[in-house]
Each structure stands twice: as C-alpha cells, then as structure tokens.
Short mmCIF file of C-alpha atoms and ligand atoms in Angstrom, two decimals:
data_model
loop_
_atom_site.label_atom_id
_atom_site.label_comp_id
_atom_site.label_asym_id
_atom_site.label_seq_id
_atom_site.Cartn_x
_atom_site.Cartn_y
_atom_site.Cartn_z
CA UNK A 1 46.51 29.84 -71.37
CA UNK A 2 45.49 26.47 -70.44
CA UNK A 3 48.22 26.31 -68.18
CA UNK A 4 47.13 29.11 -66.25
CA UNK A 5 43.55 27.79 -66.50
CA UNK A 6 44.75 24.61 -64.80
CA UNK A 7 46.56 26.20 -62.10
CA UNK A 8 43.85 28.17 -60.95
CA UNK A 9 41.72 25.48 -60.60
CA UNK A 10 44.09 23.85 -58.54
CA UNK A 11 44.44 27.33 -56.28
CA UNK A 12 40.69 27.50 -55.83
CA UNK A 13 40.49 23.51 -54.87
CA UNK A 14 43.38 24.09 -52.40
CA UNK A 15 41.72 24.00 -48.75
CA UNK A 16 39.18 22.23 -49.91
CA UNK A 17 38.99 18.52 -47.88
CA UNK A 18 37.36 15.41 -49.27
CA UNK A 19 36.40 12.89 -46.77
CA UNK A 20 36.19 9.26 -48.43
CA UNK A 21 34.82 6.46 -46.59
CA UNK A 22 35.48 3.03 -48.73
CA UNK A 23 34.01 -0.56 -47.69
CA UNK A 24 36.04 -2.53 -46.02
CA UNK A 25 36.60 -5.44 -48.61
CA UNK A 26 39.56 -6.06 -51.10
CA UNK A 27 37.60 -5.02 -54.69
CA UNK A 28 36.50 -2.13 -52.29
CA UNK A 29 39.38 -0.38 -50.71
CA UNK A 30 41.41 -0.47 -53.77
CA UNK A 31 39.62 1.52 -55.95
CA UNK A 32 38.22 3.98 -53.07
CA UNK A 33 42.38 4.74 -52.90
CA UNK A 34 42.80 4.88 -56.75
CA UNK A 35 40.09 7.46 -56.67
CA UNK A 36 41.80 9.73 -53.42
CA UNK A 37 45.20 9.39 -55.18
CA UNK A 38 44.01 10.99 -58.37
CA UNK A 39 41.41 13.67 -56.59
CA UNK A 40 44.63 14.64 -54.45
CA UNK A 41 46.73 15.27 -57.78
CA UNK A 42 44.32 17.58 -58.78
CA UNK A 43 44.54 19.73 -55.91
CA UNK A 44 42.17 18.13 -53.01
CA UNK A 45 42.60 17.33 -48.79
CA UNK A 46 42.12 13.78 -48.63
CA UNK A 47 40.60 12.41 -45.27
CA UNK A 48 39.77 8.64 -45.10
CA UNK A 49 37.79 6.80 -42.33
CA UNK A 50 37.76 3.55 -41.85
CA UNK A 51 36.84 0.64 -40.36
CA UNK A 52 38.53 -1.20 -37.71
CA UNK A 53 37.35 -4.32 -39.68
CA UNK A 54 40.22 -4.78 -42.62
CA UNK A 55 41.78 -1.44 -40.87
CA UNK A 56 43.83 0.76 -43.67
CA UNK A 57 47.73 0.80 -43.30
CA UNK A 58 48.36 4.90 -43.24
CA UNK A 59 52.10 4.55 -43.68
CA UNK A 60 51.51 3.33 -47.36
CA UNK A 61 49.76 6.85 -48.02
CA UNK A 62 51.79 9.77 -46.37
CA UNK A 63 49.60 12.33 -48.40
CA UNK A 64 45.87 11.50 -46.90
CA UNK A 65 44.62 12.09 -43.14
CA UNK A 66 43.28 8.57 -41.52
CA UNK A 67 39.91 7.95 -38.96
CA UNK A 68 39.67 4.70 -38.02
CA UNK A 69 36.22 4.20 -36.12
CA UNK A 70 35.08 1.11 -34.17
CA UNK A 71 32.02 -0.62 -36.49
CA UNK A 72 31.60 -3.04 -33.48
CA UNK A 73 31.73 -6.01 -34.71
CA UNK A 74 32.71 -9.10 -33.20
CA UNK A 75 35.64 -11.04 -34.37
CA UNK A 76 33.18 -14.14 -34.85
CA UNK A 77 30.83 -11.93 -36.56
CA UNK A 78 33.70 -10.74 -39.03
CA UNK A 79 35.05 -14.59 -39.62
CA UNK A 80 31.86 -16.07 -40.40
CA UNK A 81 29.15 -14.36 -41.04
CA UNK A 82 27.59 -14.67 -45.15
CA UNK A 83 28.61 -11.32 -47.11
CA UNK A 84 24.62 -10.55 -46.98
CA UNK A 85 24.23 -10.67 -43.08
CA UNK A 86 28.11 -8.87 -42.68
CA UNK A 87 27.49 -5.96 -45.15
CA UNK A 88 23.88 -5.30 -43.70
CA UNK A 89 25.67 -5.33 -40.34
CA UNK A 90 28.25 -2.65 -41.08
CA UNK A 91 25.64 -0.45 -42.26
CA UNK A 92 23.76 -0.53 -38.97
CA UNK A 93 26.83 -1.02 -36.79
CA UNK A 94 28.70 1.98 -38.14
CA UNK A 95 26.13 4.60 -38.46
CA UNK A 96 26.57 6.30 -34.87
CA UNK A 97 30.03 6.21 -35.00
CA UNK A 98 30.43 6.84 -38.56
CA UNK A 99 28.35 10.47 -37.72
CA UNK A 100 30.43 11.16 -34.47
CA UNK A 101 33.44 11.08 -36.38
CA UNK A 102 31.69 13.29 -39.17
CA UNK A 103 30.89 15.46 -36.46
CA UNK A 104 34.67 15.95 -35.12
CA UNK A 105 35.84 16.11 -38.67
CA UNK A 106 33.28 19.35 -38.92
CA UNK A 107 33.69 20.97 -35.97
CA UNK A 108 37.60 20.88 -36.23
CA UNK A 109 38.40 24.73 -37.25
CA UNK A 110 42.10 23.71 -37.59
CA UNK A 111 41.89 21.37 -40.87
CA UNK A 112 40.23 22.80 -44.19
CA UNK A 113 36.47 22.76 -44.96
CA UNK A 114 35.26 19.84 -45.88
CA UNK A 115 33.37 20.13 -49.42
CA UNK A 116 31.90 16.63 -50.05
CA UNK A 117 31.99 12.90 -48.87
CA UNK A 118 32.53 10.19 -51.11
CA UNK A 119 31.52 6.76 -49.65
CA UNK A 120 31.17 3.72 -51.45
CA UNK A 121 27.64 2.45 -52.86
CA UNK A 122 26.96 -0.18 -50.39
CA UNK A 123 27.50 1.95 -47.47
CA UNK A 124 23.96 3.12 -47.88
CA UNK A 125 23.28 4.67 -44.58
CA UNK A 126 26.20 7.74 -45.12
CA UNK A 127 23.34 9.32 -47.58
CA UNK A 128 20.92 10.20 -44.46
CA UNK A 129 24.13 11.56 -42.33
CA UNK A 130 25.23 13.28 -45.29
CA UNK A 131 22.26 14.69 -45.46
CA UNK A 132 21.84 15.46 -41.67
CA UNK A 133 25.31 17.14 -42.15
CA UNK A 134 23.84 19.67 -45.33
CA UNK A 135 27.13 18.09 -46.93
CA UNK A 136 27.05 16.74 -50.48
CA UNK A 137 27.60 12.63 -50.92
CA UNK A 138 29.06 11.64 -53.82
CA UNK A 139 28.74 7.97 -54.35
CA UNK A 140 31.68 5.39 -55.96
CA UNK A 141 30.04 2.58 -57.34
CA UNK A 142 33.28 0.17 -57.47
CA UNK A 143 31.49 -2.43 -59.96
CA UNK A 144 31.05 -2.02 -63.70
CA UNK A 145 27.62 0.13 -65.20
CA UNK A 146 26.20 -3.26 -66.56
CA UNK A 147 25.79 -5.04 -63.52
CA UNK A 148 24.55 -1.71 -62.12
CA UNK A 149 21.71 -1.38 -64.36
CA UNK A 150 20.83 -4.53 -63.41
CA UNK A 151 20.74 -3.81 -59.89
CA UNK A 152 18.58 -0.95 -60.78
CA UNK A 153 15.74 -3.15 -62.53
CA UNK A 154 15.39 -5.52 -59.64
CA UNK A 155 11.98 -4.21 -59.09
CA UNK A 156 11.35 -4.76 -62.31
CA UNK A 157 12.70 -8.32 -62.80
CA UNK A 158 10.90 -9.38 -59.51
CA UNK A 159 7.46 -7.85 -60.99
CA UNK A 160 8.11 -9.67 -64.79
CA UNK A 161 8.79 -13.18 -62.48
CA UNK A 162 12.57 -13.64 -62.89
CA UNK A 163 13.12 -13.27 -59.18
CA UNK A 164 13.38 -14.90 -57.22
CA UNK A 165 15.19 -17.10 -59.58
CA UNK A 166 13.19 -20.64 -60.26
CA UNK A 167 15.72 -23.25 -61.34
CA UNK A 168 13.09 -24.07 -64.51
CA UNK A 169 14.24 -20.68 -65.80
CA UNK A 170 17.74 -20.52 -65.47
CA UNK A 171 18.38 -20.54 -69.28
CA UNK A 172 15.64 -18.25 -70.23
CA UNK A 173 16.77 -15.04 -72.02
CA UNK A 174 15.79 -12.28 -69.89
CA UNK A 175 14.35 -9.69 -72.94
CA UNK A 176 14.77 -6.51 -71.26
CA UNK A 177 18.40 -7.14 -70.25
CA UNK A 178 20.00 -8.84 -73.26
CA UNK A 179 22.33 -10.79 -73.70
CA UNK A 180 21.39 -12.22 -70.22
CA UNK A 181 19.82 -14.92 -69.32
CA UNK A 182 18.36 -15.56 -65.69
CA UNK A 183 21.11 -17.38 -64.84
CA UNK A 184 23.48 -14.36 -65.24
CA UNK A 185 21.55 -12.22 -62.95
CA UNK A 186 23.75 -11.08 -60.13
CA UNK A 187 22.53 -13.39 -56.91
CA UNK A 188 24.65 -14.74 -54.47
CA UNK A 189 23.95 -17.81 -52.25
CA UNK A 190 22.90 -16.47 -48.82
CA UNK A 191 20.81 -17.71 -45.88
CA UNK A 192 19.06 -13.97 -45.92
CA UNK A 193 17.72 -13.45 -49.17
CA UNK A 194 15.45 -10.85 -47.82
CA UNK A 195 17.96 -8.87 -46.84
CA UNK A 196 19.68 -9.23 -49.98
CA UNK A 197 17.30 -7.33 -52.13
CA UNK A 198 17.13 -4.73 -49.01
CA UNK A 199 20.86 -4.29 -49.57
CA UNK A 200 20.29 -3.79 -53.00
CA UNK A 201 17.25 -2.02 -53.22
CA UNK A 202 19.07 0.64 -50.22
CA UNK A 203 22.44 0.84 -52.72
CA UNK A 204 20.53 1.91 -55.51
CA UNK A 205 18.14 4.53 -53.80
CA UNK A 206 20.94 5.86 -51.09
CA UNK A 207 23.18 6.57 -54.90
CA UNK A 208 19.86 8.14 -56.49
CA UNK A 209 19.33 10.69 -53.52
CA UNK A 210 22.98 11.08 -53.69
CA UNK A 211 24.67 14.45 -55.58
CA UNK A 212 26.43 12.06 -58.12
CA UNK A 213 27.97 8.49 -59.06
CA UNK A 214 31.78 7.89 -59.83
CA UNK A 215 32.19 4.59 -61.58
CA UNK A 216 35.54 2.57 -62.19
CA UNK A 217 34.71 2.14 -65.77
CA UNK A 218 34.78 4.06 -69.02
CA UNK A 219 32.06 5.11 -71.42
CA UNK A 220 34.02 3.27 -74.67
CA UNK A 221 33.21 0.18 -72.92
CA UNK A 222 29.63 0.45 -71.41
CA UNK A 223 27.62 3.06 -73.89
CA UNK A 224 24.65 1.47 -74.03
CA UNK A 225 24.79 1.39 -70.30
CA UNK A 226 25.51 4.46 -69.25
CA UNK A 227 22.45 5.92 -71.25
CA UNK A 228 20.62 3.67 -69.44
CA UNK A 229 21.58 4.98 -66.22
CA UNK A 230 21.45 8.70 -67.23
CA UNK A 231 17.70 8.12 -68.23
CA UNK A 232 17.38 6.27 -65.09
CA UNK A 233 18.88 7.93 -62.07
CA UNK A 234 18.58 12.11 -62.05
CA UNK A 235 22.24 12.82 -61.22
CA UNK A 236 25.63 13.33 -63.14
CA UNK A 237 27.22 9.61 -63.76
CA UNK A 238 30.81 10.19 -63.97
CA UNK A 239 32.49 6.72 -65.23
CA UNK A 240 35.87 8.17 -64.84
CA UNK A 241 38.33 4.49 -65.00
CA UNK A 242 40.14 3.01 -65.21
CA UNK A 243 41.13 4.25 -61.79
CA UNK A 244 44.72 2.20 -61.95
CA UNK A 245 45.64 3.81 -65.51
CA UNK A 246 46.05 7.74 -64.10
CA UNK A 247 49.44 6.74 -63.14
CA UNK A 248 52.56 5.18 -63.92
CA UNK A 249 52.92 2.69 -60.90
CA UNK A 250 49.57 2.72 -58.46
CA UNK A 251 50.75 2.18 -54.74
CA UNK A 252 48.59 -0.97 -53.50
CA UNK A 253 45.86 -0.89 -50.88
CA UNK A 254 46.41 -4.81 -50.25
CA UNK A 255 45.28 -6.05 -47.81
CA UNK A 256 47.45 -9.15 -47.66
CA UNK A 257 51.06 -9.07 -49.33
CA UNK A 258 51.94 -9.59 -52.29
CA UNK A 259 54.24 -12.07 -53.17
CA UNK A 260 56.76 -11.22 -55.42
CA UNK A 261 58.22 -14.36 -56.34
CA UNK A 262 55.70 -14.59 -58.97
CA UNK A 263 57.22 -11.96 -61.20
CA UNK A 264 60.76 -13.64 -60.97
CA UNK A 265 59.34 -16.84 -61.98
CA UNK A 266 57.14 -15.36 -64.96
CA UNK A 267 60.47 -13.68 -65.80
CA UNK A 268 61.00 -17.42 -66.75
CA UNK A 269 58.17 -18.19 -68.97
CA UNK A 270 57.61 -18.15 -72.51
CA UNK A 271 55.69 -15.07 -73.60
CA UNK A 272 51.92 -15.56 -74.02
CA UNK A 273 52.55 -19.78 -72.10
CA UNK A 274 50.88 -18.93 -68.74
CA UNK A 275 47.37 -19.40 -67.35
CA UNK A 276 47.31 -16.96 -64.52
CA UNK A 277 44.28 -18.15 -62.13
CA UNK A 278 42.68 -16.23 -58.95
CA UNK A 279 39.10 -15.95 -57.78
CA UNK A 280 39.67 -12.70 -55.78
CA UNK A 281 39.28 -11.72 -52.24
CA UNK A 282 35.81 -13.46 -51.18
CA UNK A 283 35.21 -16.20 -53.14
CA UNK A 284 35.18 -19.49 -51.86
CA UNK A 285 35.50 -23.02 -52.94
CA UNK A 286 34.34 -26.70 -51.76
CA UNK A 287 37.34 -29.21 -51.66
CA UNK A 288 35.84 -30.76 -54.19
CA UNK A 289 36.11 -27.68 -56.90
CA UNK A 290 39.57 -27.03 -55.96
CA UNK A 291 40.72 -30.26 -56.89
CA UNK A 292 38.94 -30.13 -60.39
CA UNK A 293 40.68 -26.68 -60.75
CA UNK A 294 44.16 -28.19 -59.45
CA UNK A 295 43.51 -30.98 -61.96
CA UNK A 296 42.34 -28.94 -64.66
CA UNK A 297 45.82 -26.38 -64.84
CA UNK A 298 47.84 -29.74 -64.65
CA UNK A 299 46.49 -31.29 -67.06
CA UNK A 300 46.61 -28.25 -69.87
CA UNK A 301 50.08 -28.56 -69.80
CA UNK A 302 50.39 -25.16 -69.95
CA UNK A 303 52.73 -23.16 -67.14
CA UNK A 304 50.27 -21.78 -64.70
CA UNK A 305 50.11 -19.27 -61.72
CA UNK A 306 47.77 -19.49 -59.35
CA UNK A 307 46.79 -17.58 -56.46
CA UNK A 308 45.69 -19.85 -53.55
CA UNK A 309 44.87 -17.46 -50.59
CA UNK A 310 44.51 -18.53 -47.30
CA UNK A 311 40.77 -19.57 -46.60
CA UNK A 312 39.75 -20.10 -50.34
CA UNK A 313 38.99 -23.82 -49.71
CA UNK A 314 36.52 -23.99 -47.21
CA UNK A 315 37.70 -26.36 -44.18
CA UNK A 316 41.68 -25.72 -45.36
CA UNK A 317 43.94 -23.65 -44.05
CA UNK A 318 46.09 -23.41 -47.47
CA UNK A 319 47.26 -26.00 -49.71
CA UNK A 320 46.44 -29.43 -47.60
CA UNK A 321 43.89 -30.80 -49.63
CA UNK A 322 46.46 -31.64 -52.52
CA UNK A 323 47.56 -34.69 -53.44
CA UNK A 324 51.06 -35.72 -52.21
CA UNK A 325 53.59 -35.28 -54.57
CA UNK A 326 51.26 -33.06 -57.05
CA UNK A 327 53.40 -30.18 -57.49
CA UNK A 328 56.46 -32.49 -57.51
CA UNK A 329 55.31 -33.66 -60.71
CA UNK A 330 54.58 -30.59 -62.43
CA UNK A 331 58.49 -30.17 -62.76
CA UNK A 332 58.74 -26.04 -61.94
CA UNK A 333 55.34 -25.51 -64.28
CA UNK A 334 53.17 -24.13 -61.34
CA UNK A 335 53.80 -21.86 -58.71
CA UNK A 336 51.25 -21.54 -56.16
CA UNK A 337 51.14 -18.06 -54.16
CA UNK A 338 48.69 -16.88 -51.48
CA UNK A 339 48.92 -13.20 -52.97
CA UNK A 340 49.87 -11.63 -56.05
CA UNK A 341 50.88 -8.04 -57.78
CA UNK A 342 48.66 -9.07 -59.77
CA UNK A 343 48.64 -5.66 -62.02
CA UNK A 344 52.00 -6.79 -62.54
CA UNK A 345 51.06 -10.31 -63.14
CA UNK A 346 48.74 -9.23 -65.74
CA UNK A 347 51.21 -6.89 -67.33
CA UNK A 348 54.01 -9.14 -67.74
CA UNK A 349 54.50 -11.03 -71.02
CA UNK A 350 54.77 -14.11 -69.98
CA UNK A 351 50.99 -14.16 -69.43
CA UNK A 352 48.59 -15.77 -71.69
CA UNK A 353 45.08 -15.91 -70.18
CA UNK A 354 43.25 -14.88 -66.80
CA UNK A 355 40.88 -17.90 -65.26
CA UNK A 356 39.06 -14.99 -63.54
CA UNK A 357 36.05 -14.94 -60.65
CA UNK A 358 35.18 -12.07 -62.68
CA UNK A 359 35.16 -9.34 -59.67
CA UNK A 360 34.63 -5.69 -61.11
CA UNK A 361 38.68 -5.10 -60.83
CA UNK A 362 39.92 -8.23 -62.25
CA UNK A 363 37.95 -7.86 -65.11
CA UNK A 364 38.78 -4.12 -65.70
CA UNK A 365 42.16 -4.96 -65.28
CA UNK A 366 42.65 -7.61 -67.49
CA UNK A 367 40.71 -5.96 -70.18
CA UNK A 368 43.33 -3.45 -69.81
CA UNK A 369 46.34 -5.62 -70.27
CA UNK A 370 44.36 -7.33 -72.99
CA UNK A 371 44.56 -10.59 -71.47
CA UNK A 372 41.64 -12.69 -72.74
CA UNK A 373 39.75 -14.61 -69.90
CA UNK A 374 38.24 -17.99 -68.75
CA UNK A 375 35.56 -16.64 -66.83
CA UNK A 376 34.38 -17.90 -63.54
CA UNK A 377 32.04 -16.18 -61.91
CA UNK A 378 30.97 -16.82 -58.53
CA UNK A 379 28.12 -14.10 -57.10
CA UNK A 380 26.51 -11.15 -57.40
CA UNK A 381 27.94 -8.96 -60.42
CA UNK A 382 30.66 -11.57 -61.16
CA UNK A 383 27.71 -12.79 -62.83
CA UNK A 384 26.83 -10.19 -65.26
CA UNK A 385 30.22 -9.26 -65.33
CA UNK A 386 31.46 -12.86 -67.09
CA UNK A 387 28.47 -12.96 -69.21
CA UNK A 388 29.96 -9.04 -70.60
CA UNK A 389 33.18 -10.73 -70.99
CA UNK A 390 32.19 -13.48 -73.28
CA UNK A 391 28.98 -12.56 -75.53
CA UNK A 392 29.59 -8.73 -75.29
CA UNK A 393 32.96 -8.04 -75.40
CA UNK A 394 33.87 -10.91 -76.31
CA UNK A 395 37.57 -11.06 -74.87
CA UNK A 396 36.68 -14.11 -72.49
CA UNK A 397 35.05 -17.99 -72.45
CA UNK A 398 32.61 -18.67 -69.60
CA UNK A 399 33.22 -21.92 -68.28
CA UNK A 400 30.04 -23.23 -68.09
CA UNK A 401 28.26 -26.91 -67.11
CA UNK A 402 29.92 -27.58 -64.22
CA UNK A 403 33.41 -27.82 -63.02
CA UNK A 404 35.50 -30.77 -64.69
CA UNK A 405 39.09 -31.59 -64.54
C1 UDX B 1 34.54 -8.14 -54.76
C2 UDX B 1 33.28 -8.79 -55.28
O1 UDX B 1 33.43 -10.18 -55.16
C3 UDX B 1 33.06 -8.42 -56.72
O2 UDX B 1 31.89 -9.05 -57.16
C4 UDX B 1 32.98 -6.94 -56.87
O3 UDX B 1 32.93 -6.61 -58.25
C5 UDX B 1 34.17 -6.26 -56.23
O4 UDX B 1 34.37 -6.74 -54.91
P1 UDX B 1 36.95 -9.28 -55.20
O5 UDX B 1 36.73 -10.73 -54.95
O6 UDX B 1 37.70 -8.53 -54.20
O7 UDX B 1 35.60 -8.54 -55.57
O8 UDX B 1 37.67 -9.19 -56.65
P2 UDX B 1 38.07 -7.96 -57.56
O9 UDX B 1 36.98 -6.98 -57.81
O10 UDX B 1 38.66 -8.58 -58.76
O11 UDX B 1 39.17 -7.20 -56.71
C6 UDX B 1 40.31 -7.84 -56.25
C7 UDX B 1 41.45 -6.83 -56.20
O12 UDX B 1 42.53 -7.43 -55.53
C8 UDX B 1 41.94 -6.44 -57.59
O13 UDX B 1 42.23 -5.08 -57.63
C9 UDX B 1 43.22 -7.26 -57.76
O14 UDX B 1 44.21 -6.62 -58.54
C10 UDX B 1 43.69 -7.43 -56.34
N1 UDX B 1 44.38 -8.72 -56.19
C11 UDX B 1 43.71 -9.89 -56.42
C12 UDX B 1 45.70 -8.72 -55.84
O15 UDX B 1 46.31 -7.67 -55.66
N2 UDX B 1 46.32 -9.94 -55.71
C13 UDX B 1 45.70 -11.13 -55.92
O16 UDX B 1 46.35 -12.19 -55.78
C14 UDX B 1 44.34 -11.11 -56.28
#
C-alpha cells in the first residue's frame, strides 16, 4: 500500500519542472546540486541557471537542463572585489537577465510546467521576479539555523548596542543569543559595511516573503533553533540535511579538482594519526598566518593533510612563501594539495581531526564523519558556526588568542 502510495506521488510530480538558481560560490553550488539530485529522485524536472561567473560543468549532471546567463561582471570585478561589494553586485547585475531567462523558461510550451523556483538565500532579488512571475520561490538557506537566527536578530542586536561591534565588547556575552559572545557574531571584514547589513537585512526579508526555507541541516542538531525560526518567520522551515547523506556516493559540483593523491597517501596512515586542515573556498590568509599554520602542523608531529588552494595566501600564487627545504624535512608526514575529496578525506580512517574555517559544509560534514574539530573561523557564520562546534556541541576546540606556531 505504501508502495503504491509512493508511486503515485511520483506519477503526479512527473511533468512537473523545478528551476534552481544556486550562488555562484563553492559552499553554494554544492549543496544547491545535493538538493536537485535528491528532488529529481523523487520524481521532479530539474532546470538550473547559472552564472557565467564560476559557470556549472553540465556534463557532470546528464539528468538536469542548464541556463547559463551573463551577470555582467567584469573579470576585475570577479578577481578582486570584497565578498560584500561582489555578492551585492550579482544581485543587481543579474536581475534583468535572470527574469529574461525566467521568461523563455515560461513561455517555452515544449518543456513541462514549471511549479516553483528554488534560489539560494542571498540571491535576494529572485523573490520580486518570482513574484512578478505568480510563481512560488522556495528559498535554500545553505548555512546552518544558528547562524540564521542570528542573522534574523540583527535589528535587534544593532538596537540593544552590539552592532556595530566596539572592540571594548568583544568578550561580552550577548544574553539573548547564548552561548555567544559579541565576538562570535557573524561579521566579516569589508570596506562596505553598509551594504553588509543591506545584504543581510534583504536575505532575511526576500526568505520571509518567500513560500518556504530548505536548510542543509537537521532538527536533532539545531532544536532550539528551529523553534526559533518557526516563531519567527511565517512559512514552513524544512531543515531537510544532510543533503550529502541521501546517497551512497554524491557526484561533486567542484569547482576546482580534486586531487586524489590524498586518499592513496591516507591509505598510508595510521588510523585516527592525521590532522586534515582546509579553510574552504574564500578564505584568505596574510603570509604571516600561513607560516604560523605551516609551523604549527610541523611541529605537532602528527601526519597532516592540508589543502593549500591556489590564492589562499594573499600575494602567493601557491606554496612560495615556504621555507626552503620545509617539506624535505617532514620526511613523507605532509602532503600539501590545492584540492581535496574531501568527503572522502573525512571518511577515511586514517583521519583524526579537521582544523576547519568552519564554513556551513565543512562543519556539517565533519560532524557527520564524527571527526572532532580545531575550529577556525574566519567571517560571517563561520563565526557562530565554531562557537556551535565547541560550547554547544561540543565536538570541536576554537583556537582562540591569536595564531601561534
Ligand atoms: C562559504 C562561506 O565561507 C561559509 O561561511 C558558508 O557557510 C558557506 O559558503 P566555503 O568557504 O565554501 O563557505 O566552505 P564550506 O561551506 O565548508 O564549503 C566548502 C565545500 O567545498 C564543502 O562542501 C567541501 O566538501 C568542499 N571542499 C572543500 C572540497 O571539495 N575540497 C576541498 O579541498 C575543500
């Protein structure tokens, strides 16, 4: 009987399309294609527009339909612009051709109806052409529900006095979000701060006026949370992760490759011996920090993988800013990669702890594995995120008071 139940659900959602429309950054894309793999097992068209920026390889997903539209931004624009200034960009830059391809995508009697769009949270400006369209948005927040309720109380915080941020505070408990202090709240070094809490402010009204919210997360892990946001916003919350455990093996949305090596030389290790170490797809470190870091794996003594990728030292290309000789002397007890599997890295036995930027994946994904971390965080949610990790969860140690070899 269930059976049957099941199978006509699948018959009514067949000829039904889904358009999805992710972000174009790393901790973006790859959930945004978790989340189109598993709505296309149950039964769904999957259409996916893109960006030219960080354009989507199609070959890697025979199943879904591909857009790519021109966001218009300059190559100089999308090498060095801050994260603040690029992501308010996109959302102003895309708009008219985001809607044109909407358009085309309606009008076209030869593919299925479309029933709903799913764009990512910070793509703000779909809401209004959703709306314009009389077609339903459902939003995918790709970051955990803790650092989204904290999003959500900006005004808040900014009434009570923690924002903007006064270095005098920094290790004052913020009461109505414990266990964080203002230091934890999720900021990020920009020359716009204005448009910063625009961004914000945009991402969490544009997902209130949406029809729902899909979250990479689970309710086990975020209870408290997720009441929170039910009380909070008036639509259905859906934490439906994590995304990367529907299926057996999850077909990547990488942007860069991964390097396989890594696995082969884990396959070396002693179980539990290596520190596995990456900051993600944005981050970015001063010369200085990446030596402390260098010096800090060598001098544990443990094995260690870490993931280097190109542009994570700011002025270096890759690797130049290493002593002569360093790895020489490690005698085969680091290997240094500009990409990894890293769901495979984090599954394999031979790994013993995570030094994390605490990014919404990474975290989920180690948690997962049950690979305790050294958390890092960088920006934004990493923030909240790392401070989860160690006080709430407690699977992880924040490194805190600076960065010391
Ligand atoms: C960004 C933001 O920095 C973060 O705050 C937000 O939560 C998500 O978007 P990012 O730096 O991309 O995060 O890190 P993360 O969220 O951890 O996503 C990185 C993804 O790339 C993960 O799915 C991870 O498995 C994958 N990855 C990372 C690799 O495949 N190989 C690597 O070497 C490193």
């Amino acid at each position: 009987h269930m059976e049957n139940q099941i199978d006509i659900q699948m018959d009514q959602r067949k000829g039904r399309r889904l358009v999805l429309f992710p972000l174009p950054f790393q901790g973006h894309i790859n959930p945004m294609l978790l989340l189109a793999t598993i709505l296309h097992s149950k039964g769904f068209s999957i259409t996916i527009i893109h960006t030219n920026f960080n354009s989507l390889n199609p070959s890697h997903y025979p199943n879904f339909t591909f857009h790519s539209i021109p966001d218009g931004l300059l190559e100089s624009e999308a090498s060095s612009l801050d994260l603040v200034a690029l992501a308010k960009l996109l959302n102003i830059k895309c708009t008219d051709p985001f809607r044109d391809c909407m358009d085309k995508l309606l009008s076209d009697a030869s593919e299925e109806p479309i029933s709903c769009l799913i764009s990512d949270s910070l793509f703000y400006f779909t809401q209004a052409v959703a709306d314009s369209l009389k077609l339903p948005r459902v939003v995918l927040r790709t970051g955990g529900l803790s650092s989204l309720v904290v999003f959500a109380a900006f005004p808040l915080l900014r009434e009570r006095g923690y924002l903007p941020i006064q270095d005098s505070q920094l290790e004052e408990l913020v009461v109505e979000l414990p266990p964080l202090k203002v230091k934890d709240l999720p900021m990020i070094n920009t020359v716009y701060p204005d448009s910063y809490y625009e961004i914000v402010a945009c991402m969490v009204n544009e997902s209130k006026a949406s029809s729902g919210i899909i979250l990479n997360s689970f309710e086990e892990l975020e209870l408290s949370e997720l009441d929170t946001l039910r009380q909070e916003f008036p639509i259905p919350i859906f934490p439906i992760g994590p995304f990367h455990k529907y299926f057996l093996t999850s077909s990547s949305g990488s942007l860069l490759a991964q390097d396989q090596s890594s696995i082969a030389w884990l396959d070396k290790q002693a179980s539990k011996s290596v520190i596995y170490a990456s900051f993600g797809s944005l981050a970015a470190l001063s010369e200085a920090q990446f030596l402390e870091i260098a010096w800090g794996l060598a001098n544990s003594k443990q094995p260690f993988l870490w993931v280097v990728r190109p542009g994570l030292v700011r002025g270096s290309e890759w690797l130049e800013s290493l002593p002569s000789g360093f790895l020489e002397t490690l005698n085969g007890r680091a290997h240094i990669i500009k990409w990894a599997p890293q769901l495979e890295v984090l599954a394999h036995p031979a790994v013993g702890a995570f030094w994390t930027h605490n990014g919404w994946n990474s975290t989920l994904e180690s948690i997962c594995e049950g690979v305790p971390m050294i958390c890092m965080p960088c920006f934004t949610d990493q923030k909240v995120n790392a401070k989860y990790v160690s006080q709430v969860w407690k699977v992880g140690l924040q490194l805190e008071n600076g960065l010391d070899r």
